[in-house]
mmCIF file of C-alpha atoms in Angstrom:
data_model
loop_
_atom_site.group_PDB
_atom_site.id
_atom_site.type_symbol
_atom_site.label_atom_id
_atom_site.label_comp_id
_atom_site.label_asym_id
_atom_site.label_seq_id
_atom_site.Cartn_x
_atom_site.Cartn_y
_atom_site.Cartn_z
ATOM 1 C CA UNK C 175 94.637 88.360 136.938
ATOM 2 C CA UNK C 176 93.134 89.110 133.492
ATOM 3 C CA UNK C 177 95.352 88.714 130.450
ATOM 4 C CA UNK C 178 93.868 91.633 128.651
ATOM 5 C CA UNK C 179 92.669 94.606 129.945
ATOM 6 C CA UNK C 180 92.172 97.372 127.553
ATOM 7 C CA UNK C 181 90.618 100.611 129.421
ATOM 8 C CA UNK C 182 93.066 102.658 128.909
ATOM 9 C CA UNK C 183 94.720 102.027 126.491
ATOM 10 C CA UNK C 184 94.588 104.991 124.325
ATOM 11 C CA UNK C 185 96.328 106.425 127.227
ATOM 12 C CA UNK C 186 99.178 103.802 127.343
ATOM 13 C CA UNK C 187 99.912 103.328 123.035
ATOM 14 C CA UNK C 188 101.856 106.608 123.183
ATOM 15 C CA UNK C 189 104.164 104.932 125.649
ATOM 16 C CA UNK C 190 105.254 102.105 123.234
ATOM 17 C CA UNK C 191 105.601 104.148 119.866
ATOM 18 C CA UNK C 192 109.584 103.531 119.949
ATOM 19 C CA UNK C 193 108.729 99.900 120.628
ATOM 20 C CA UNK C 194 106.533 99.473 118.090
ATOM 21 C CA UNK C 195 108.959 101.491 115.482
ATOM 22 C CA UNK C 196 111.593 98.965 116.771
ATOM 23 C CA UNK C 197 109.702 95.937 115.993
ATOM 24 C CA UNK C 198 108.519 97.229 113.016
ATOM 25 C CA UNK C 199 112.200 97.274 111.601
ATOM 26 C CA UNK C 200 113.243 94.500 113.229
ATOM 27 C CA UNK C 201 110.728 92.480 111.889
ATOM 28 C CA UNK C 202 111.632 93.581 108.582
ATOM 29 C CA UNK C 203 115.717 92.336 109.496
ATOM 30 C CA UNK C 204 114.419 89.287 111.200
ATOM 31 C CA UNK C 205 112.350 88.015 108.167
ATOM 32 C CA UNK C 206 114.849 89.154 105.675
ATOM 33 C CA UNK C 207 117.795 87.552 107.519
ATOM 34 C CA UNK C 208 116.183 84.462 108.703
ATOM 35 C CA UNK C 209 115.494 83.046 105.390
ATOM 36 C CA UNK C 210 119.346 82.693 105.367
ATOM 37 C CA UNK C 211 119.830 81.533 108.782
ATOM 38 C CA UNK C 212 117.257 78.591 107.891
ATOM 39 C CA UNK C 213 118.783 77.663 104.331
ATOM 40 C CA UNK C 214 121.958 78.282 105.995
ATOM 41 C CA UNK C 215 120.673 75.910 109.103
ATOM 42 C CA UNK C 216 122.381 78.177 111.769
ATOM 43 C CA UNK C 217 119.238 78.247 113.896
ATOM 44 C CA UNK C 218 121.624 77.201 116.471
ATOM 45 C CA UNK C 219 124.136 79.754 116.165
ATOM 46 C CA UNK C 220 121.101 82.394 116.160
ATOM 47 C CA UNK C 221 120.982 81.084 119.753
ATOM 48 C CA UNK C 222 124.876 81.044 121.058
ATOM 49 C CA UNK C 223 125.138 84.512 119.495
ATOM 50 C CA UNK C 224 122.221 85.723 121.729
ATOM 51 C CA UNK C 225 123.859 84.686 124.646
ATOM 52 C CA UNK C 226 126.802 86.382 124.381
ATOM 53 C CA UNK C 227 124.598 89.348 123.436
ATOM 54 C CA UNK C 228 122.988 88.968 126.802
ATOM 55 C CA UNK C 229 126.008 88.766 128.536
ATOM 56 C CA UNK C 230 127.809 92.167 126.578
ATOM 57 C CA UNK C 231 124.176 94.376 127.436
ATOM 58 C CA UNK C 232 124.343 92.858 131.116
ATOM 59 C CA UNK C 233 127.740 93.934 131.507
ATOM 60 C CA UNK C 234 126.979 97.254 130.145
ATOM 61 C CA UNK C 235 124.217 97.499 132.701
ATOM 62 C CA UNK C 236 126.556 96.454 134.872
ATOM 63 C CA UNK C 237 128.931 99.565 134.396
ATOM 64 C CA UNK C 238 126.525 102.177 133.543
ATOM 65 C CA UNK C 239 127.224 102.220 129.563
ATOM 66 C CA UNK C 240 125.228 102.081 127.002
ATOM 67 C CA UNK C 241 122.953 98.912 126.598
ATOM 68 C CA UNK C 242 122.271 98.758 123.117
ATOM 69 C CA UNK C 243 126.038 99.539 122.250
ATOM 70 C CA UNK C 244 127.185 96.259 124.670
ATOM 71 C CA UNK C 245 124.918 93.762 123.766
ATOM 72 C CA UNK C 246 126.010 94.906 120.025
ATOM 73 C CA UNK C 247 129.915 94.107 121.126
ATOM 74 C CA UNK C 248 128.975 90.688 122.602
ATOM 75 C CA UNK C 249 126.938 89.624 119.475
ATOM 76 C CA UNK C 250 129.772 90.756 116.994
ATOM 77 C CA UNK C 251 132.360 89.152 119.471
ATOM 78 C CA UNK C 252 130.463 85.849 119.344
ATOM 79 C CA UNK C 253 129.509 85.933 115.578
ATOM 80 C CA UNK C 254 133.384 86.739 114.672
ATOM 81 C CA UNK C 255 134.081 83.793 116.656
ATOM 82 C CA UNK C 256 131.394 81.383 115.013
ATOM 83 C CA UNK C 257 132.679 83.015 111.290
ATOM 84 C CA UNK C 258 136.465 82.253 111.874
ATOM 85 C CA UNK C 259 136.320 78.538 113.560
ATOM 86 C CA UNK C 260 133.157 77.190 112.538
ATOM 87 C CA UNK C 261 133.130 76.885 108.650
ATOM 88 C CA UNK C 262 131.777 73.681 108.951
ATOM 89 C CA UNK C 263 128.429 72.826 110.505
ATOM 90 C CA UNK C 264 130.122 70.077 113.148
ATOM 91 C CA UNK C 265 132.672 72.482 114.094
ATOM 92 C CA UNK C 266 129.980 75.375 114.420
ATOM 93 C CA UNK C 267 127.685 73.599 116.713
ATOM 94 C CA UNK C 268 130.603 72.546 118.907
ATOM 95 C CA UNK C 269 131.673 76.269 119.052
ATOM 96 C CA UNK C 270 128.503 77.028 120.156
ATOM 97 C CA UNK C 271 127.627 74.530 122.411
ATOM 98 C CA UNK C 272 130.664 76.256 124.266
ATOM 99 C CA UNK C 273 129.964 79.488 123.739
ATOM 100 C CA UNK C 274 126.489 79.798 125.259
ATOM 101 C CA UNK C 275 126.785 78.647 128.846
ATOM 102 C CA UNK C 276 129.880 80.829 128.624
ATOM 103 C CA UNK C 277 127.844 83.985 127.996
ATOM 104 C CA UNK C 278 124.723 82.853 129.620
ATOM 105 C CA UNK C 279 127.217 82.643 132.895
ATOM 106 C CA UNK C 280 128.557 86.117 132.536
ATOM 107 C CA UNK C 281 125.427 87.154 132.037
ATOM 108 C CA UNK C 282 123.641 86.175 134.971
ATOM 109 C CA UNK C 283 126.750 87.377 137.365
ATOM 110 C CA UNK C 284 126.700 90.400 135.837
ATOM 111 C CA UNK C 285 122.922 90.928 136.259
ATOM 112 C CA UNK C 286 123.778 89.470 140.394
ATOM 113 C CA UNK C 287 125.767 92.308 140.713
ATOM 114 C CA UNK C 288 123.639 94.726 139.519
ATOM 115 C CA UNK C 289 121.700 96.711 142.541
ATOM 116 C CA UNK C 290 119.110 98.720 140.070
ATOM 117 C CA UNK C 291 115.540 98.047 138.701
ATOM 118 C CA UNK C 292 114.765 94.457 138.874
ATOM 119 C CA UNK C 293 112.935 95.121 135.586
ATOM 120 C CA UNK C 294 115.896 95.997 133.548
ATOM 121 C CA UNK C 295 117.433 92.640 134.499
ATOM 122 C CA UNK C 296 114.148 91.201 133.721
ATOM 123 C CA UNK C 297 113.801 92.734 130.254
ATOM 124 C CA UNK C 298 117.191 91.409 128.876
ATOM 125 C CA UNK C 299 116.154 88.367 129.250
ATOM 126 C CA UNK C 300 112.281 88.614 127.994
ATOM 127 C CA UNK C 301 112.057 92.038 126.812
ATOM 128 C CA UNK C 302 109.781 95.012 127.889
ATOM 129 C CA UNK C 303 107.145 96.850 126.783
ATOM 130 C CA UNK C 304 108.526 100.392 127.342
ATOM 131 C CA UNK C 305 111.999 99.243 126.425
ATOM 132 C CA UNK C 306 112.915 101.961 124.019
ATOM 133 C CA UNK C 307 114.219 105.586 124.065
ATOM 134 C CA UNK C 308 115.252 108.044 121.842
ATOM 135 C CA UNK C 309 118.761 106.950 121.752
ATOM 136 C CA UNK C 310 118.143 103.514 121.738
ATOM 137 C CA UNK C 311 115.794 103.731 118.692
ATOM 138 C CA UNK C 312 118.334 106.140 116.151
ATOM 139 C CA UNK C 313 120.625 102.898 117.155
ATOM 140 C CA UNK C 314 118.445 100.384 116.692
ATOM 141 C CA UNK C 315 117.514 102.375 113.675
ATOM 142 C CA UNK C 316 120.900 102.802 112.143
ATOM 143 C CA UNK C 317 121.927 99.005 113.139
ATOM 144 C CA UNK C 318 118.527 97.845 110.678
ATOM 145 C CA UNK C 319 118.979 99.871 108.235
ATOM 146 C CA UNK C 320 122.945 99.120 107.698
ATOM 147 C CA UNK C 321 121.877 95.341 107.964
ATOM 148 C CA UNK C 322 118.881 95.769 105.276
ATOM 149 C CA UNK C 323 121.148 97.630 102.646
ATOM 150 C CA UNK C 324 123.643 95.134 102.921
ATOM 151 C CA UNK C 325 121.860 91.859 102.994
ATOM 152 C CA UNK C 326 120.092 93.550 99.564
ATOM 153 C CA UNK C 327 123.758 94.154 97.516
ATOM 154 C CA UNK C 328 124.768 90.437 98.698
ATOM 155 C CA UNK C 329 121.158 88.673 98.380
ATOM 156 C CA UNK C 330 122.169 86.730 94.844
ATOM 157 C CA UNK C 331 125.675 85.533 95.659
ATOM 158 C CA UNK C 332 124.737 84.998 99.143
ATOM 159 C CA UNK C 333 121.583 83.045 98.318
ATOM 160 C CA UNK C 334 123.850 81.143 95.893
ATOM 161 C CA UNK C 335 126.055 80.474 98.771
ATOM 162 C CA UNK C 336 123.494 79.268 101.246
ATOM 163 C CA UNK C 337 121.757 77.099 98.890
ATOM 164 C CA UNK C 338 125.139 74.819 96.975
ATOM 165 C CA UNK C 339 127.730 75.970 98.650
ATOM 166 C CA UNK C 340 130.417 74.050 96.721
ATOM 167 C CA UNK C 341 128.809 74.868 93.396
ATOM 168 C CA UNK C 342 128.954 78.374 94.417
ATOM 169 C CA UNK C 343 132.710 78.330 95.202
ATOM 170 C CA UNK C 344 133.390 76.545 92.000
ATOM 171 C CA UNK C 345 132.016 79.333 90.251
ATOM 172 C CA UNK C 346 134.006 81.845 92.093
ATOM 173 C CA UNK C 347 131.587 82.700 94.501
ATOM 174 C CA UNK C 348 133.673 84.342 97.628
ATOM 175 C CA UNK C 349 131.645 81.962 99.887
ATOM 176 C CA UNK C 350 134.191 82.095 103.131
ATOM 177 C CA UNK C 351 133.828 85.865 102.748
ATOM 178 C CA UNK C 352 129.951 86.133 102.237
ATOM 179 C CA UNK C 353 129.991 83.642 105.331
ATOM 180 C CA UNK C 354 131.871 85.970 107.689
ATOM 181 C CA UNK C 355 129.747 89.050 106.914
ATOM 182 C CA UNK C 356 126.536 87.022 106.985
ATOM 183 C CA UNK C 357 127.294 86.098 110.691
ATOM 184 C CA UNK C 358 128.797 89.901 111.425
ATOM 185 C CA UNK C 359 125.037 90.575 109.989
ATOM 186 C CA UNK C 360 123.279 87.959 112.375
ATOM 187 C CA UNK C 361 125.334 89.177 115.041
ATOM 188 C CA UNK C 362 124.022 93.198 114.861
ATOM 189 C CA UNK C 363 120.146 92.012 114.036
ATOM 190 C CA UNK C 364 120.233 89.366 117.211
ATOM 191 C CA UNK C 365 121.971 92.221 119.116
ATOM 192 C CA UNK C 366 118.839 94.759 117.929
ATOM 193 C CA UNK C 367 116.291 92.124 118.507
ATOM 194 C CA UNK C 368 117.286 91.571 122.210
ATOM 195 C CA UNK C 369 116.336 95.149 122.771
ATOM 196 C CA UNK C 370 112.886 93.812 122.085
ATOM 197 C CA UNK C 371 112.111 90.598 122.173
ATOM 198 C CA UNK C 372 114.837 90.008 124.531
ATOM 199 C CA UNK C 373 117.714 86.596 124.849
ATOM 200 C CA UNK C 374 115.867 84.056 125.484
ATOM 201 C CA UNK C 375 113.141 84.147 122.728
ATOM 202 C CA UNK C 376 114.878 86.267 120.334
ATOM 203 C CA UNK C 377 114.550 82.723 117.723
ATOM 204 C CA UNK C 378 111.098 83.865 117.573
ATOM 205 C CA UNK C 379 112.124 86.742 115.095
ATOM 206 C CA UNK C 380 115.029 85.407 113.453
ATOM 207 C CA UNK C 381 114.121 81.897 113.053
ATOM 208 C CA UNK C 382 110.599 81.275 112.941
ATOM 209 C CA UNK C 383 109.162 83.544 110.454
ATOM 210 C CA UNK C 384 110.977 82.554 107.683
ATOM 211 C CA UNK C 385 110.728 78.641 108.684
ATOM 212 C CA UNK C 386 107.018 79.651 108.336
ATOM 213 C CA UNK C 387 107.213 81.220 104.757
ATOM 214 C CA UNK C 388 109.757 78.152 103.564
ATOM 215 C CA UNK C 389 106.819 76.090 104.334
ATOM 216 C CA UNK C 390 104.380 77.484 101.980
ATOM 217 C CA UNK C 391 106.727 78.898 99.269
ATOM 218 C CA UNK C 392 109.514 77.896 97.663
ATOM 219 C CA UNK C 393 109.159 81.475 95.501
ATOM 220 C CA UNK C 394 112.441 83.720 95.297
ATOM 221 C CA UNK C 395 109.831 86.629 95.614
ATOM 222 C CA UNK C 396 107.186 85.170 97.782
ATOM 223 C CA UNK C 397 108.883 83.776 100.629
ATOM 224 C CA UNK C 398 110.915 87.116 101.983
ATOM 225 C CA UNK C 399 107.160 88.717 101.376
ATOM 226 C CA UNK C 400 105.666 86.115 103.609
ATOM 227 C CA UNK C 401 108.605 86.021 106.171
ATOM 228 C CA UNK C 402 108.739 89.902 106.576
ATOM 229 C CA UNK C 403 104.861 90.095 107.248
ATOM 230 C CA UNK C 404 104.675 87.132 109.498
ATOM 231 C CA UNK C 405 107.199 88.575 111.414
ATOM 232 C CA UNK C 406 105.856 92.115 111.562
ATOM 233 C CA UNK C 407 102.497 90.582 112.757
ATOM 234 C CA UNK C 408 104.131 89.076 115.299
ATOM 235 C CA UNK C 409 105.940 91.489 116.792
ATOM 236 C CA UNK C 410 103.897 94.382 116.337
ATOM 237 C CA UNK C 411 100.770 92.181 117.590
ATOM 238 C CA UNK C 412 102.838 91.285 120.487
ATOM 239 C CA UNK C 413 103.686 94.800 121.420
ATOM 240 C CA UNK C 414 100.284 96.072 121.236
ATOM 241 C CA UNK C 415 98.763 92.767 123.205
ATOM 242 C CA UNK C 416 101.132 93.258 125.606
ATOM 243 C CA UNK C 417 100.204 96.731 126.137
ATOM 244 C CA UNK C 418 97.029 96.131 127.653
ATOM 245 C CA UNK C 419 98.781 93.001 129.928
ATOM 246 C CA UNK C 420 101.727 94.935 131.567
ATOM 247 C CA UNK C 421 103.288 91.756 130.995
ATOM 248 C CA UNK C 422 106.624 91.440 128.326
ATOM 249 C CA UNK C 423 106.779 91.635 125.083
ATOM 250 C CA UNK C 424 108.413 88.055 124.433
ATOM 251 C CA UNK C 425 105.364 85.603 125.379
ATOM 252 C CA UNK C 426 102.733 87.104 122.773
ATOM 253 C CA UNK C 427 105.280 87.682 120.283
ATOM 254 C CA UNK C 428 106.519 83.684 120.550
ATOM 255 C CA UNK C 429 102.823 82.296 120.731
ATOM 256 C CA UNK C 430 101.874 84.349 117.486
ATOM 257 C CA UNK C 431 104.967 83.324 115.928
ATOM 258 C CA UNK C 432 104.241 79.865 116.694
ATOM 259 C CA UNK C 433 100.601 79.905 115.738
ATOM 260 C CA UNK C 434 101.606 81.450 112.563
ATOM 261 C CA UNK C 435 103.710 78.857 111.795
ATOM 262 C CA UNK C 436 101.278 76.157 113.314
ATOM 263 C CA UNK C 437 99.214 77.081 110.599
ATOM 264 C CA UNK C 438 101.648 76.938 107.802
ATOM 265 C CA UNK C 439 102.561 73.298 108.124
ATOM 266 C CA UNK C 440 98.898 72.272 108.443
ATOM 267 C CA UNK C 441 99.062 74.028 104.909
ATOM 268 C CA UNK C 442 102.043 72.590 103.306
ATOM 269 C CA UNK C 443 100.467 69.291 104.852
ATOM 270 C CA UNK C 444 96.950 69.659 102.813
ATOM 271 C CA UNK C 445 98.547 70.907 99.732
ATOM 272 C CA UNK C 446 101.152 67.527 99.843
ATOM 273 C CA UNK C 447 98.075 65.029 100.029
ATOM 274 C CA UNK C 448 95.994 67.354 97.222
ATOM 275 C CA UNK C 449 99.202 66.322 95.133
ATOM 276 C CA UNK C 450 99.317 62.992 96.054
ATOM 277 C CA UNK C 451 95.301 62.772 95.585
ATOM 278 C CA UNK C 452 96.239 64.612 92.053
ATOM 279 C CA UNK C 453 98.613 62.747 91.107
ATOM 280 C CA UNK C 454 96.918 59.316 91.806
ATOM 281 C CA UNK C 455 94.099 60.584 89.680
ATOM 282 C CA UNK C 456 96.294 61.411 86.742
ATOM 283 C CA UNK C 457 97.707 57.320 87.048
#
């Protein structure tokens, strides 16, 4: 079977225009948001919330409702959840240590009991290429653009938060607040990504472009520029590699996420020992 096969595919781009407008936004979410959900070291919650996301849009399949509008009910569900019990980062982890198995079980009955397409069952879980409609994408759309606006009028007080906490709160900071809407945030963008990407990868957009950027920059400018095109590069290279594989979208996306970010620590990495070899010099 060939990985790549790219006769027609002039034919078969038209087909993944949604998908592509998707990832394009949900790139620019994913890179924007994960630079919180690393300083904020919730990669793990990124992960529970997904779950339950999976379990909400395989219920909705389930029924016959709306996809998009069920995984976004089990992703706020689980992120209201994570906000109100899991201030600290012990108690967090525990919550979702629990929570995951829980949705990842409702999930899969759910998708047992479902007698359509094996493929929609298939693309929850790894995402599709042709994945997106016209409803889907004014949702997905709306959901993005809500999430972008916000994150922007909280991006100070919230980096604050994420970065000294206490320091913030002594200062009046609202940082249980800003907490509690961060996760409602993470909850819709890991609710729009597993449109896409899909549950079981969908760290690959949330979590591993920005680790990427952190790794390079330490710039208040530079590393949301870096996370936001690492991400769109991988998910928009995904989509289109995957277009002439009839495979899913989730396996291109991941490895180009991971090469990406391969490449960044063999950068930090030579730019530590030209400091060390800099400053032995200077001695």
């Amino acid at each position: 079977m060939n990985l790549f096969d790219f006769s027609d595919y002039a034919e078969l781009l038209p087909l993944v225009t949604n998908s592509l407008i998707a990832g394009a936004l949900l790139a620019v979410v994913g890179g924007l948001i994960g630079i919180f959900v690393n300083n904020r070291d919730m990669s793990f919650a990124v992960h529970g919330i997904s779950e339950l996301s999976f379990a909400g849009a395989a219920i909705a399949l389930l029924v016959g409702a709306d996809v998009v509008l069920g995984s976004v009910f089990g992703s706020l569900v689980a992120a209201g959840i994570i906000g109100v019990l899991g201030s600290r980062a012990r108690e967090r982890n525990s919550i979702v240590a629990v929570l995951m198995p829980a949705g990842l079980g409702l999930g899969i009955l759910a998708l047992s009991l479902y007698q359509g397409r094996a493929a929609n069952k298939f693309g929850l879980l790894t995402g599709q290429i042709v994945a997106v409609d016209n409803p889907q994408l004014v949702w997905l759309g709306a959901i993005s653009v809500a999430i972008i606006v916000v994150l922007l009028l909280i991006w100070r007080p919230l980096n604050f938060a994420s970065l000294d906490p206490e320091v913030a709160a002594a200062r009046g900071v609202p940082t249980r607040a800003l907490s509690f809407l961060f996760m409602l945030l993470l909850g819709l963008a890991v609710a729009a990504s597993v449109q896409v990407v899909g549950a079981l990868l969908v760290l690959s957009l949330l979590v591993t472009p920005a680790a990427a950027a952190l790794r390079v920059s330490a710039s208040t400018v530079w590393v949301p520029l870096l996370s936001v095109g690492f991400a769109l590069v991988a998910v928009l290279g995904g989509i289109l590699l995957a277009v002439g594989a009839g495979l899913p979208i989730s396996p291109y996306v991941t490895t180009i996420s991971f090469l990406i970010y391969g490449v960044c620590r063999v950068v930090e990495r030579l730019r530590a020992r030209r400091s060390t070899a800099a400053r032995a010099v200077a001695a």
